PDB file of C-alpha atoms in Angstrom:
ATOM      1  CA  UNK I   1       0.705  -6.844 -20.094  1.00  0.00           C
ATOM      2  CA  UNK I   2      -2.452  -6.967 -18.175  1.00  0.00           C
ATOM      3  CA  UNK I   3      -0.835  -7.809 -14.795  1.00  0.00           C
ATOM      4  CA  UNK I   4       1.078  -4.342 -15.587  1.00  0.00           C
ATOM      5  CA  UNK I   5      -1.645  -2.382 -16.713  1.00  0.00           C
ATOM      6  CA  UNK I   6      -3.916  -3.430 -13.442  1.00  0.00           C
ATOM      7  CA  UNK I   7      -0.530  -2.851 -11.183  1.00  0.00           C
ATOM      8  CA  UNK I   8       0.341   0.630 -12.125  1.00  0.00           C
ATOM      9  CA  UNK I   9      -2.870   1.410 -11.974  1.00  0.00           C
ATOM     10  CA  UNK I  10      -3.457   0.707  -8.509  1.00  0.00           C
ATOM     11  CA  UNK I  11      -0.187   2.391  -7.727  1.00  0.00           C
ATOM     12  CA  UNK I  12      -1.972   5.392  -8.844  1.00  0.00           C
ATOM     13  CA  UNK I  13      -4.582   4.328  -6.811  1.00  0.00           C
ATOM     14  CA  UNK I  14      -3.155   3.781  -3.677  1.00  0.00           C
ATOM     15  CA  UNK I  15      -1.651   6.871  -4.092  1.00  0.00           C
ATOM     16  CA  UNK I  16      -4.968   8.903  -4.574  1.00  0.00           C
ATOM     17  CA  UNK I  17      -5.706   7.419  -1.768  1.00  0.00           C
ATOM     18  CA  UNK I  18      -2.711   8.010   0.388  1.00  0.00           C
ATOM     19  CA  UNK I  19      -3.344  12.191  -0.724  1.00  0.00           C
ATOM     20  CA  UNK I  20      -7.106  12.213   0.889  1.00  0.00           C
ATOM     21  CA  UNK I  21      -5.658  10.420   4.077  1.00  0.00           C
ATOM     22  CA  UNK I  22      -2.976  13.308   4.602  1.00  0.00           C
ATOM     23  CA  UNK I  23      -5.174  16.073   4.109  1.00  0.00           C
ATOM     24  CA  UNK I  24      -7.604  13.649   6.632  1.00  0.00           C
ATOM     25  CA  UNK I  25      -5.554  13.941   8.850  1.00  0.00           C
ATOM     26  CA  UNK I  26      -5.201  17.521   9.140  1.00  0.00           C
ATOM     27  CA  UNK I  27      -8.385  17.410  10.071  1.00  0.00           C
ATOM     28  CA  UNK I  28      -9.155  14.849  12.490  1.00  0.00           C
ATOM     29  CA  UNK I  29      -6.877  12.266  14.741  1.00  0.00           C
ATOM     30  CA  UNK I  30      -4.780   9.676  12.751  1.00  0.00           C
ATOM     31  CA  UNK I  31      -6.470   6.854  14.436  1.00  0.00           C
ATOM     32  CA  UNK I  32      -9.965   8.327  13.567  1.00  0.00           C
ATOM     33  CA  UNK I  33      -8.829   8.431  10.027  1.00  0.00           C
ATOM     34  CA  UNK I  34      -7.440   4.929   9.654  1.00  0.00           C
ATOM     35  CA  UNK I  35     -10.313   3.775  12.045  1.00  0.00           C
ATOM     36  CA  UNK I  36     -13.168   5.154   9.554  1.00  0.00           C
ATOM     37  CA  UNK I  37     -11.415   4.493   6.605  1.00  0.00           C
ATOM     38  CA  UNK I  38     -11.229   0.848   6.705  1.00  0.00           C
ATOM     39  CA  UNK I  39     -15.156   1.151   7.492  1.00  0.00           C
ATOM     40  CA  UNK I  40     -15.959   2.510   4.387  1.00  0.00           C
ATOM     41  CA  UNK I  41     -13.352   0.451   2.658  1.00  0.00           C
ATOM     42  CA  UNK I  42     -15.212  -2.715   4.341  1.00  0.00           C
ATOM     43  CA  UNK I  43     -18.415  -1.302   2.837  1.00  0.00           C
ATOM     44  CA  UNK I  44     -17.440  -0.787  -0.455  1.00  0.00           C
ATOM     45  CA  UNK I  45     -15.943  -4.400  -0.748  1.00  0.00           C
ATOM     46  CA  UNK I  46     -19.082  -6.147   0.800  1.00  0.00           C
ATOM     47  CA  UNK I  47     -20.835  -3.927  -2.361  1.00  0.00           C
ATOM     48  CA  UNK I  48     -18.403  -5.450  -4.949  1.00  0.00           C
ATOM     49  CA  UNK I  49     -18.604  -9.141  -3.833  1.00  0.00           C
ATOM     50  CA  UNK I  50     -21.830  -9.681  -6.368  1.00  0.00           C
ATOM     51  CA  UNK I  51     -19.992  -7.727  -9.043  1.00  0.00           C
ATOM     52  CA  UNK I  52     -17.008 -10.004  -8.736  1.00  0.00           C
ATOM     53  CA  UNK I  53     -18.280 -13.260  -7.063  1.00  0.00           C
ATOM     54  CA  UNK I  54     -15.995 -15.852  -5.831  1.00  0.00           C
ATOM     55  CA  UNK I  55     -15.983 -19.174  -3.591  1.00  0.00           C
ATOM     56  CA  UNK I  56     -16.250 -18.743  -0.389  1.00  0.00           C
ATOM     57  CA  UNK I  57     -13.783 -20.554   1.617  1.00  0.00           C
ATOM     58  CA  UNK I  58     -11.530 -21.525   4.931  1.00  0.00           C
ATOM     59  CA  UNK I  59      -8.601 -20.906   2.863  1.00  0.00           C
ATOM     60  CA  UNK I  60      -9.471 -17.475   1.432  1.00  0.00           C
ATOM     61  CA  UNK I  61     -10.842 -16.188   4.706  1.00  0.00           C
ATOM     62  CA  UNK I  62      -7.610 -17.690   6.403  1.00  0.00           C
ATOM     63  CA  UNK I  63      -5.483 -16.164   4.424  1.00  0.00           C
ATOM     64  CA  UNK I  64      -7.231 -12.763   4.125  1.00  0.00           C
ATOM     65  CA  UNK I  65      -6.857 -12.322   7.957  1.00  0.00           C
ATOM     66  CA  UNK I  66      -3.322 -13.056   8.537  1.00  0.00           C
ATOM     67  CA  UNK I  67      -3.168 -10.336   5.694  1.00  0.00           C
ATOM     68  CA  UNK I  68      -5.101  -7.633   7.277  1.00  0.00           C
ATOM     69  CA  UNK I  69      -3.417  -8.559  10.510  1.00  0.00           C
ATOM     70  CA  UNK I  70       0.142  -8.341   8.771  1.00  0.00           C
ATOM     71  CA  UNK I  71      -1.152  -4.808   7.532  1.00  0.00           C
ATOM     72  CA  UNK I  72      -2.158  -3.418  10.807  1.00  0.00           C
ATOM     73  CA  UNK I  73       0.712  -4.554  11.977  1.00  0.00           C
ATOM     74  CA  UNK I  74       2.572  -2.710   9.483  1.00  0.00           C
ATOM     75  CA  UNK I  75       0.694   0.571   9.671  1.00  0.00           C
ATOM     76  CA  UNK I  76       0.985   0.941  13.418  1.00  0.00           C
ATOM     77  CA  UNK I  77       4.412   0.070  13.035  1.00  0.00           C
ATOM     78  CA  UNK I  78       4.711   3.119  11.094  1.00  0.00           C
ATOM     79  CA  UNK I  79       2.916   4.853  12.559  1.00  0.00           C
ATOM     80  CA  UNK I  80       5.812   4.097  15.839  1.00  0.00           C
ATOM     81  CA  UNK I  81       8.445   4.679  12.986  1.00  0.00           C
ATOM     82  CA  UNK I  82       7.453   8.225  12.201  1.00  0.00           C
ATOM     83  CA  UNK I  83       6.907   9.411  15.763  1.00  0.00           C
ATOM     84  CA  UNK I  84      10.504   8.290  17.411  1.00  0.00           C
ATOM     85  CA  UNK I  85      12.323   8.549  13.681  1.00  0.00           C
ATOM     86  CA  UNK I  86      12.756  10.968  10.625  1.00  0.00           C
ATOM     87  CA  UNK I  87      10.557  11.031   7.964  1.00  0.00           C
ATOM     88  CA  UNK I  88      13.365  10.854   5.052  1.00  0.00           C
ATOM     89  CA  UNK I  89      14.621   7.654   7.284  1.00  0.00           C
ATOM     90  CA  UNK I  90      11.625   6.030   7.676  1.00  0.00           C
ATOM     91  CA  UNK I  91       9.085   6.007   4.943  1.00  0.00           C
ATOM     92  CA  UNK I  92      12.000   4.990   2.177  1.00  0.00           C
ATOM     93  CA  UNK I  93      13.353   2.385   4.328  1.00  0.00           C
ATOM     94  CA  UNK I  94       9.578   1.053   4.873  1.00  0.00           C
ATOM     95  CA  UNK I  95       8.633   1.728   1.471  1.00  0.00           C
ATOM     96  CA  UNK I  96      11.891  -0.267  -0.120  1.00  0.00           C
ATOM     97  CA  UNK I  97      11.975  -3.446   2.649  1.00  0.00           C
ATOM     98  CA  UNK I  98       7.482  -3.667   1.439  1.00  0.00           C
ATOM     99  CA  UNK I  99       8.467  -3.837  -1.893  1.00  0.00           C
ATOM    100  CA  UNK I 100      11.533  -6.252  -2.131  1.00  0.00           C
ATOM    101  CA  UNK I 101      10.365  -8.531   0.472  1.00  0.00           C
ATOM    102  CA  UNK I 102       7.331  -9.946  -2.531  1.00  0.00           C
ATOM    103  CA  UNK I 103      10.312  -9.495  -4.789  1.00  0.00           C
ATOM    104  CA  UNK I 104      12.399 -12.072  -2.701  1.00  0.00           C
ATOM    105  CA  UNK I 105       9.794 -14.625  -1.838  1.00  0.00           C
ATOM    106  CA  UNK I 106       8.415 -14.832  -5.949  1.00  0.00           C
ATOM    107  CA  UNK I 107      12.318 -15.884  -6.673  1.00  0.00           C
ATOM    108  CA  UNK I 108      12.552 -17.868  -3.880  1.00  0.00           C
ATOM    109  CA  UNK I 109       9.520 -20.020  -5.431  1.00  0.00           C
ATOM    110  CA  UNK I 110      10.125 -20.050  -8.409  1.00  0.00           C
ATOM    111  CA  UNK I 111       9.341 -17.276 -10.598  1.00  0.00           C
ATOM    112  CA  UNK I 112      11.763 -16.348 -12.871  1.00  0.00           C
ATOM    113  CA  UNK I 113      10.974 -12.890 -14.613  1.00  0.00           C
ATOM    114  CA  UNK I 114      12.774 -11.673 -17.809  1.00  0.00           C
ATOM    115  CA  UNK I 115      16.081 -10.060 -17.597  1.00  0.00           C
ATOM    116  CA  UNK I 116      14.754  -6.648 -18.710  1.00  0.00           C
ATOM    117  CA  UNK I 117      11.827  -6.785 -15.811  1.00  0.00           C
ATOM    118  CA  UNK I 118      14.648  -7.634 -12.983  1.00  0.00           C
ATOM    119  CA  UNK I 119      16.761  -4.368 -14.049  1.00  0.00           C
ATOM    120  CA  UNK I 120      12.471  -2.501 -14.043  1.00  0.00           C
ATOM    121  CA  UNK I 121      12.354  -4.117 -10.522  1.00  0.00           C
ATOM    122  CA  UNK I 122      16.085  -2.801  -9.049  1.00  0.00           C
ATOM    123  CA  UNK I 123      14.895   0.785 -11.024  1.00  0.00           C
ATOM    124  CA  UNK I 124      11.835   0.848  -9.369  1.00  0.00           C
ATOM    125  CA  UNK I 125      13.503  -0.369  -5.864  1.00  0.00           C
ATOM    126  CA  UNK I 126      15.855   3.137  -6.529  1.00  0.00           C
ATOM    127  CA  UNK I 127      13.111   5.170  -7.468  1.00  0.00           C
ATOM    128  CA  UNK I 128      10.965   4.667  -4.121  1.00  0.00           C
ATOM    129  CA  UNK I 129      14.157   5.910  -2.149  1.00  0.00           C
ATOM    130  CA  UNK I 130      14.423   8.903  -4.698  1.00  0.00           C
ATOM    131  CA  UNK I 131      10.530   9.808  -4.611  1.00  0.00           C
ATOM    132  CA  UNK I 132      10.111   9.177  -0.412  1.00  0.00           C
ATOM    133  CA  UNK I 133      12.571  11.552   0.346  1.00  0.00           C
ATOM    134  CA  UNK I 134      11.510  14.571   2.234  1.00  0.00           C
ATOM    135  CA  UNK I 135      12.784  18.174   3.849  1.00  0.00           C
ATOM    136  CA  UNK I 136      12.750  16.623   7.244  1.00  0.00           C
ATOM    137  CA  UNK I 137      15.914  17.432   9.012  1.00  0.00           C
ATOM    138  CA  UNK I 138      18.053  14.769  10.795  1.00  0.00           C
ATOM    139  CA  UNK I 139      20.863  12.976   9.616  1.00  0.00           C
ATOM    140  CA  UNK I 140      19.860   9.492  10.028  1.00  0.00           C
ATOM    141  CA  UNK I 141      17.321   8.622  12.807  1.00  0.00           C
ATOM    142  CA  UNK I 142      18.131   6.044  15.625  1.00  0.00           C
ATOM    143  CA  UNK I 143      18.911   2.746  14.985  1.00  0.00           C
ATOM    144  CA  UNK I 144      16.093   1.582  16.481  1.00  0.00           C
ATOM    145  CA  UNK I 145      13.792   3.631  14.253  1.00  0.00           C
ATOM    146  CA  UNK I 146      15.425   1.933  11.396  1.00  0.00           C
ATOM    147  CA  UNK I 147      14.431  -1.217  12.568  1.00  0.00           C
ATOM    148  CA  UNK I 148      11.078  -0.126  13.222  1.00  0.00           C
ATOM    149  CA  UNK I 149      10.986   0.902   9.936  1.00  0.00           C
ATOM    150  CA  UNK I 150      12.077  -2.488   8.780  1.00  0.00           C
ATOM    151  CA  UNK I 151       9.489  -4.267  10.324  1.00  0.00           C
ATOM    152  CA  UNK I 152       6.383  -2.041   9.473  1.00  0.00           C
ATOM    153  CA  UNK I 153       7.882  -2.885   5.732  1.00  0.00           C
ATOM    154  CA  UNK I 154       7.804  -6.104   6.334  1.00  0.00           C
ATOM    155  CA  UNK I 155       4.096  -6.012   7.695  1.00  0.00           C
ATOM    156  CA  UNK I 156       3.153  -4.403   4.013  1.00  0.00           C
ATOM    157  CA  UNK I 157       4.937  -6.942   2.046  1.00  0.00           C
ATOM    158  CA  UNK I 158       3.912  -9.422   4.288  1.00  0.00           C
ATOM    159  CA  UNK I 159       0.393  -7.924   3.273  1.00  0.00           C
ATOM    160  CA  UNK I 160       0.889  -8.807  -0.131  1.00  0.00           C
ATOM    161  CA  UNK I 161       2.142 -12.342  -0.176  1.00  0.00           C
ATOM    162  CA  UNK I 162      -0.578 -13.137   2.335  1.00  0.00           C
ATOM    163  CA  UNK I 163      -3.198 -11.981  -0.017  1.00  0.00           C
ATOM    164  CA  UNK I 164      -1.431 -14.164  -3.247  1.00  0.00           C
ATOM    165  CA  UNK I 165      -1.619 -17.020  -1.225  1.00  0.00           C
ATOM    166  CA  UNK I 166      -5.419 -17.260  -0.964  1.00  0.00           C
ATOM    167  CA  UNK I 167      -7.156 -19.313  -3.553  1.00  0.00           C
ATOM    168  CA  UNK I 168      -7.520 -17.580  -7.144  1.00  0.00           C
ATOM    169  CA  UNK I 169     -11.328 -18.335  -7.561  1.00  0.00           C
ATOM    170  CA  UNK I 170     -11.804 -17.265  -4.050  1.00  0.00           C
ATOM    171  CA  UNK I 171     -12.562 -13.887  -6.029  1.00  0.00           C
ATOM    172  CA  UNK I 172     -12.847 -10.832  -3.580  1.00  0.00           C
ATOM    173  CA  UNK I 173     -13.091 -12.939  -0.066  1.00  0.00           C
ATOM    174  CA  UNK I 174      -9.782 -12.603   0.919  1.00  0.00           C
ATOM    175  CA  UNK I 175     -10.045  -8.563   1.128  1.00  0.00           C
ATOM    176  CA  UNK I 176     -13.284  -9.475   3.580  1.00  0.00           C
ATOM    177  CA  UNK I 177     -11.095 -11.399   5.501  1.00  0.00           C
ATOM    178  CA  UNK I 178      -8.507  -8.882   5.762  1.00  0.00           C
ATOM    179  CA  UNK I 179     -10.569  -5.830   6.645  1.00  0.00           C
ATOM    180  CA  UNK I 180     -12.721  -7.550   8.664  1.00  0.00           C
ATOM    181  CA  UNK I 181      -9.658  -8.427  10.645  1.00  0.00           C
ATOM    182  CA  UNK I 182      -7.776  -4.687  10.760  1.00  0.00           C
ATOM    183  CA  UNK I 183     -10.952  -3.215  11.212  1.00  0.00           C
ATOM    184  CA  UNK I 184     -11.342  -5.049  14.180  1.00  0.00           C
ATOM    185  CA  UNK I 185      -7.961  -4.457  15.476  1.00  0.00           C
ATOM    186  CA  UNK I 186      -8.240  -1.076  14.926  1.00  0.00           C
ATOM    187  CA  UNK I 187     -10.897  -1.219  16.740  1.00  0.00           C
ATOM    188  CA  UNK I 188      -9.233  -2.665  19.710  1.00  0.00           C
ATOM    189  CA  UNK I 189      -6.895  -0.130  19.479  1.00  0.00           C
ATOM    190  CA  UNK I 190      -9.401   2.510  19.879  1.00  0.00           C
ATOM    191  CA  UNK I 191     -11.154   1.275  23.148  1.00  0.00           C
ATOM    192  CA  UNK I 192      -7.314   0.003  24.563  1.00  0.00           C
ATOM    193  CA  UNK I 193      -6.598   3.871  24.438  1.00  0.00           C
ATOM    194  CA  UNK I 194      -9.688   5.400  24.809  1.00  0.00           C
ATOM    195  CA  UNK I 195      -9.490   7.539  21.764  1.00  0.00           C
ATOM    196  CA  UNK I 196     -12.217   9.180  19.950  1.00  0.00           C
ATOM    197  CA  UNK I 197     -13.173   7.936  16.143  1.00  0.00           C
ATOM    198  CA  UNK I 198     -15.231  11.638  15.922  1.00  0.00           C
ATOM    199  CA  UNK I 199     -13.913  12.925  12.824  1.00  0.00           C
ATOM    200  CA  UNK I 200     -13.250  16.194  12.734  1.00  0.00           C
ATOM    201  CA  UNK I 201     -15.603  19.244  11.219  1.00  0.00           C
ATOM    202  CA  UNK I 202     -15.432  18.645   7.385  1.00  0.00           C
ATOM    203  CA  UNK I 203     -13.605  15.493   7.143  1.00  0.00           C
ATOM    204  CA  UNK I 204     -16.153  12.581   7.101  1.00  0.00           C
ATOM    205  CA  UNK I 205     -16.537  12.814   3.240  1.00  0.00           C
ATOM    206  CA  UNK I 206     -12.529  13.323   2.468  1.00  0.00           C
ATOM    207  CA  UNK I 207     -11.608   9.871   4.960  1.00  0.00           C
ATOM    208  CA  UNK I 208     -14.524   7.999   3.547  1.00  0.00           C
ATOM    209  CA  UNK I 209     -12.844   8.732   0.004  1.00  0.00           C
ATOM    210  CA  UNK I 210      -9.448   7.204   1.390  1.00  0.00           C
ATOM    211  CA  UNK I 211     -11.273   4.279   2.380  1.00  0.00           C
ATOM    212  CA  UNK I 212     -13.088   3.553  -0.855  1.00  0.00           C
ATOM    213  CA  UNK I 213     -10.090   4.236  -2.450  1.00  0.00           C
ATOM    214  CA  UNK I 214      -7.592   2.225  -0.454  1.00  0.00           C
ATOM    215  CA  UNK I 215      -9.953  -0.949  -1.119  1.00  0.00           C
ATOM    216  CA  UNK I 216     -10.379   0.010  -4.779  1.00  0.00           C
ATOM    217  CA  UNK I 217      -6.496  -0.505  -4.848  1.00  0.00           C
ATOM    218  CA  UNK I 218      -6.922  -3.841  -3.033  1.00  0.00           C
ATOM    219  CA  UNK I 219      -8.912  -5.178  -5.464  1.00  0.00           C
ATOM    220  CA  UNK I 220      -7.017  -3.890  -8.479  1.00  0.00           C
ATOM    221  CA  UNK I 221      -3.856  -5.807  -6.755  1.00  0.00           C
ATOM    222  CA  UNK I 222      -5.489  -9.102  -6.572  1.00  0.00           C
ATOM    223  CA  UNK I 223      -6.851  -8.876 -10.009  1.00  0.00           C
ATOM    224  CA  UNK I 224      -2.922  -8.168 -11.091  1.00  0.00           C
ATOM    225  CA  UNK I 225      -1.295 -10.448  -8.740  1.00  0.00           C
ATOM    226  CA  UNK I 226      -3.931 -13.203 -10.659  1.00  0.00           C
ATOM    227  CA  UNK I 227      -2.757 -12.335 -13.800  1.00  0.00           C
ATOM    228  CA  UNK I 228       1.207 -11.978 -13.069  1.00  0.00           C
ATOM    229  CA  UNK I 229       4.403 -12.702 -11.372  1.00  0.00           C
ATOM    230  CA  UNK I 230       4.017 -11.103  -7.350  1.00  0.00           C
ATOM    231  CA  UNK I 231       7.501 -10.063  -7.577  1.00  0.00           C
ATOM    232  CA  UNK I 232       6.733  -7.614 -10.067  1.00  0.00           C
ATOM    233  CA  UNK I 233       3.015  -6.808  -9.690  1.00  0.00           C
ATOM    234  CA  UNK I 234       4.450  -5.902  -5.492  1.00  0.00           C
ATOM    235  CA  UNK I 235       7.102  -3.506  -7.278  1.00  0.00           C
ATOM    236  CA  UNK I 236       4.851  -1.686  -9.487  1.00  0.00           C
ATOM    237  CA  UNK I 237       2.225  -1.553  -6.392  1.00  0.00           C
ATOM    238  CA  UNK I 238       4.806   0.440  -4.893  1.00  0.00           C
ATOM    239  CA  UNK I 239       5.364   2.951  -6.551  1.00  0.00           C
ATOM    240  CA  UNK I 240       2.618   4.720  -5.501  1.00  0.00           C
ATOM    241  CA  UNK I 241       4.067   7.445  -3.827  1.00  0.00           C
ATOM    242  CA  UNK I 242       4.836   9.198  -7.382  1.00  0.00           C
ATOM    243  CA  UNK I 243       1.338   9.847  -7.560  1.00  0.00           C
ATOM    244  CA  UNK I 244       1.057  11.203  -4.298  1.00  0.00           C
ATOM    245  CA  UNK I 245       3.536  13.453  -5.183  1.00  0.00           C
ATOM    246  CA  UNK I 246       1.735  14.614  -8.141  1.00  0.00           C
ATOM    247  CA  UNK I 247      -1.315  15.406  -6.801  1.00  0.00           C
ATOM    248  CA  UNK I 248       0.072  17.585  -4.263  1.00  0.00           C
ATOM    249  CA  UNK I 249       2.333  19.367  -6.529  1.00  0.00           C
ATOM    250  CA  UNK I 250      -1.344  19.645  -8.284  1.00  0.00           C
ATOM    251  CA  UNK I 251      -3.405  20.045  -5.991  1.00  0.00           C
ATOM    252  CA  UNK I 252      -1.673  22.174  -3.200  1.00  0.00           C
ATOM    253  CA  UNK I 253       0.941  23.415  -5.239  1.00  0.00           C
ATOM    254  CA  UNK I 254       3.902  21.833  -3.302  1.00  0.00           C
ATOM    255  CA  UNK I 255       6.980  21.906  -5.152  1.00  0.00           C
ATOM    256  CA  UNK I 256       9.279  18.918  -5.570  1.00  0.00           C
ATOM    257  CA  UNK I 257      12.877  18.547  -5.358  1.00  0.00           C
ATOM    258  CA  UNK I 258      15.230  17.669  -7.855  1.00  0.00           C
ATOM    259  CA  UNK I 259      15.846  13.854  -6.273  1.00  0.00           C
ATOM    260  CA  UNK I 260      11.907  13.435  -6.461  1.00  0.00           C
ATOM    261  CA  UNK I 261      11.598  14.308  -9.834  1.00  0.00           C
ATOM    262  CA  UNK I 262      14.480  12.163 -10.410  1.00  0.00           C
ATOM    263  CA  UNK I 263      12.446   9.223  -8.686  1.00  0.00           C
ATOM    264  CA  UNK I 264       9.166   9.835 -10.789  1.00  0.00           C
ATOM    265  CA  UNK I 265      11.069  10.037 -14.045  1.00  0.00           C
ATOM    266  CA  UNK I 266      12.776   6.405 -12.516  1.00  0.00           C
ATOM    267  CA  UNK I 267       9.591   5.006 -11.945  1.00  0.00           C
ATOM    268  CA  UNK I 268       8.245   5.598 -15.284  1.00  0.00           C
ATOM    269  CA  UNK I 269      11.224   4.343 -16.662  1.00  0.00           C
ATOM    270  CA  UNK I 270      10.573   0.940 -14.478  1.00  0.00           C
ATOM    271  CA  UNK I 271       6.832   0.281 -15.655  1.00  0.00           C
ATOM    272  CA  UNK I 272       8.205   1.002 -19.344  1.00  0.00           C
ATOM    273  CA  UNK I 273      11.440  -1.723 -18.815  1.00  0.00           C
ATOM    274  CA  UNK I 274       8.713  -4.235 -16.981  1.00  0.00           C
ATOM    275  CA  UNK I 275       5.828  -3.744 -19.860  1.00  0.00           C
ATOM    276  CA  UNK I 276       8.221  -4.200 -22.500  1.00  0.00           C
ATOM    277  CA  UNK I 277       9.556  -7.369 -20.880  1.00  0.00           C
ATOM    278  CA  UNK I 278       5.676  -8.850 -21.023  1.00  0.00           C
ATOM    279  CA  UNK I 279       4.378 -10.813 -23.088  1.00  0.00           C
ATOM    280  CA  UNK I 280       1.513  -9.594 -24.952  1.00  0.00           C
TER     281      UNK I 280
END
């Protein structure tokens, strides 16, 4: 039940965090905004480390940077995705393949979750392609946006396993390893295409709030991927574009559609069929 608790709550998270980087970037350029953000995030988890000390390791750092690599990866991917696809294409086919690839590799070693989380996981699999739908027009996309799609998915699920392979009393190290590693990336990026990190006028404080809360959801996923299966701690991870959804109906008073309400009320429905299926 823990694992559960710690999971949906860095959905919620993530998505929080997900809401300050769109309005970020209506502000300033989407590279300054990723750029910065994984600063601050790097900050923040170089200020936890004492709260939540581990051993430091080959084996956590290892694996921390093939995650943050696998992330970048996926997030430029994206990034690609969005700008040669359509949005109702793309971010449900990225958000579904990051989700059941965890789901795939905990069966294939081994886990075995109860019969009542498996029909929370294929619920929470639909909901994501309810919720991610958008008013973008297009029939389908290209074929090769679909792929594209496909593999920045598999860069964020890829994200995930990486990060459950590191050592469990490596503690926090492995998120060092993996910012350290997109940050720098990023970085590359930046000087490769001569692009400004200036944030725009009013926007430092909003993408430094992404950033803390981006690695706030990291480290609430490690703590639930310690305490529970990865194939359903990944699921419940991603569902965080319910809250996203929420806080903009909230906050900026966008209205949903009837197939994203459908895909909230889904997702509840998931975490409820997975909790239940917990032991205490």
């Amino acid at each position: 039940m823990t694992a559960v608790i710690l999971a949906t709550a860095c959905a919620v998270v993530y998505g929080t965090a997900d809401f300050f980087g769109g309005l970020a970037t209506k502000r300033s350029q989407v590279l300054s905004v990723v750029a910065l953000s994984q600063i601050a995030g790097l900050a923040l988890i170089l200020v936890l480390l004492p709260v939540l000390p581990g051993v430091l390791g080959g084996a956590a750092l290892f694996w921390g940077l093939l995650a943050g690599l696998s992330g970048a990866a996926g997030l430029a991917l994206f990034y690609r995705a969005l700008a040669t696809g359509v949005m109702s294409v793309v971010a449900p086919t990225t958000a579904a393949t990051s989700a059941a690839l965890p789901v795939l590799y905990g069966l294939a070693t081994g886990e075995r979750p109860h019969f009542w989380a498996l029909a929370g996981v294929v619920l929470a699999l639909g909901s994501i392609l309810l919720i991610s739908q958008d008013n973008s027009g297009g029939a389908g996309g290209s074929f090769g946006s679909v792929l594209v799609s496909l593999a920045a998915g598999a860069g964020f699920g890829g994200f995930f396993i990486l990060l459950a392979l590191a050592p469990s009393e490596a503690g926090l190290w492995p998120l060092v390893g993996a910012r350290l590693s997109s940050v720098t990336v990023v970085a590359l990026l930046a000087l490769l295409t001569r692009r400004s990190l200036r944030p725009g006028p009013g926007s430092l404080h909003i993408i430094v709030a992404a950033g803390a809360l981006d690695m706030a959801a990291n480290v609430l996923f490690l703590l639930a991927q310690r305490q529970g299966l990865l194939s359903l701690v990944a699921v419940l991870v991603s569902l965080y574009p319910a809250s996203t959804l929420l806080l903009a109906r909230q906050v900026l008073g966008e209205r949903l559609r009837a197939v994203q309400v459908a895909g909230v009320a889904c997702a509840l429905g998931a975490v409820t069929l997975i909790a239940v299926a917990q032991p205490g």
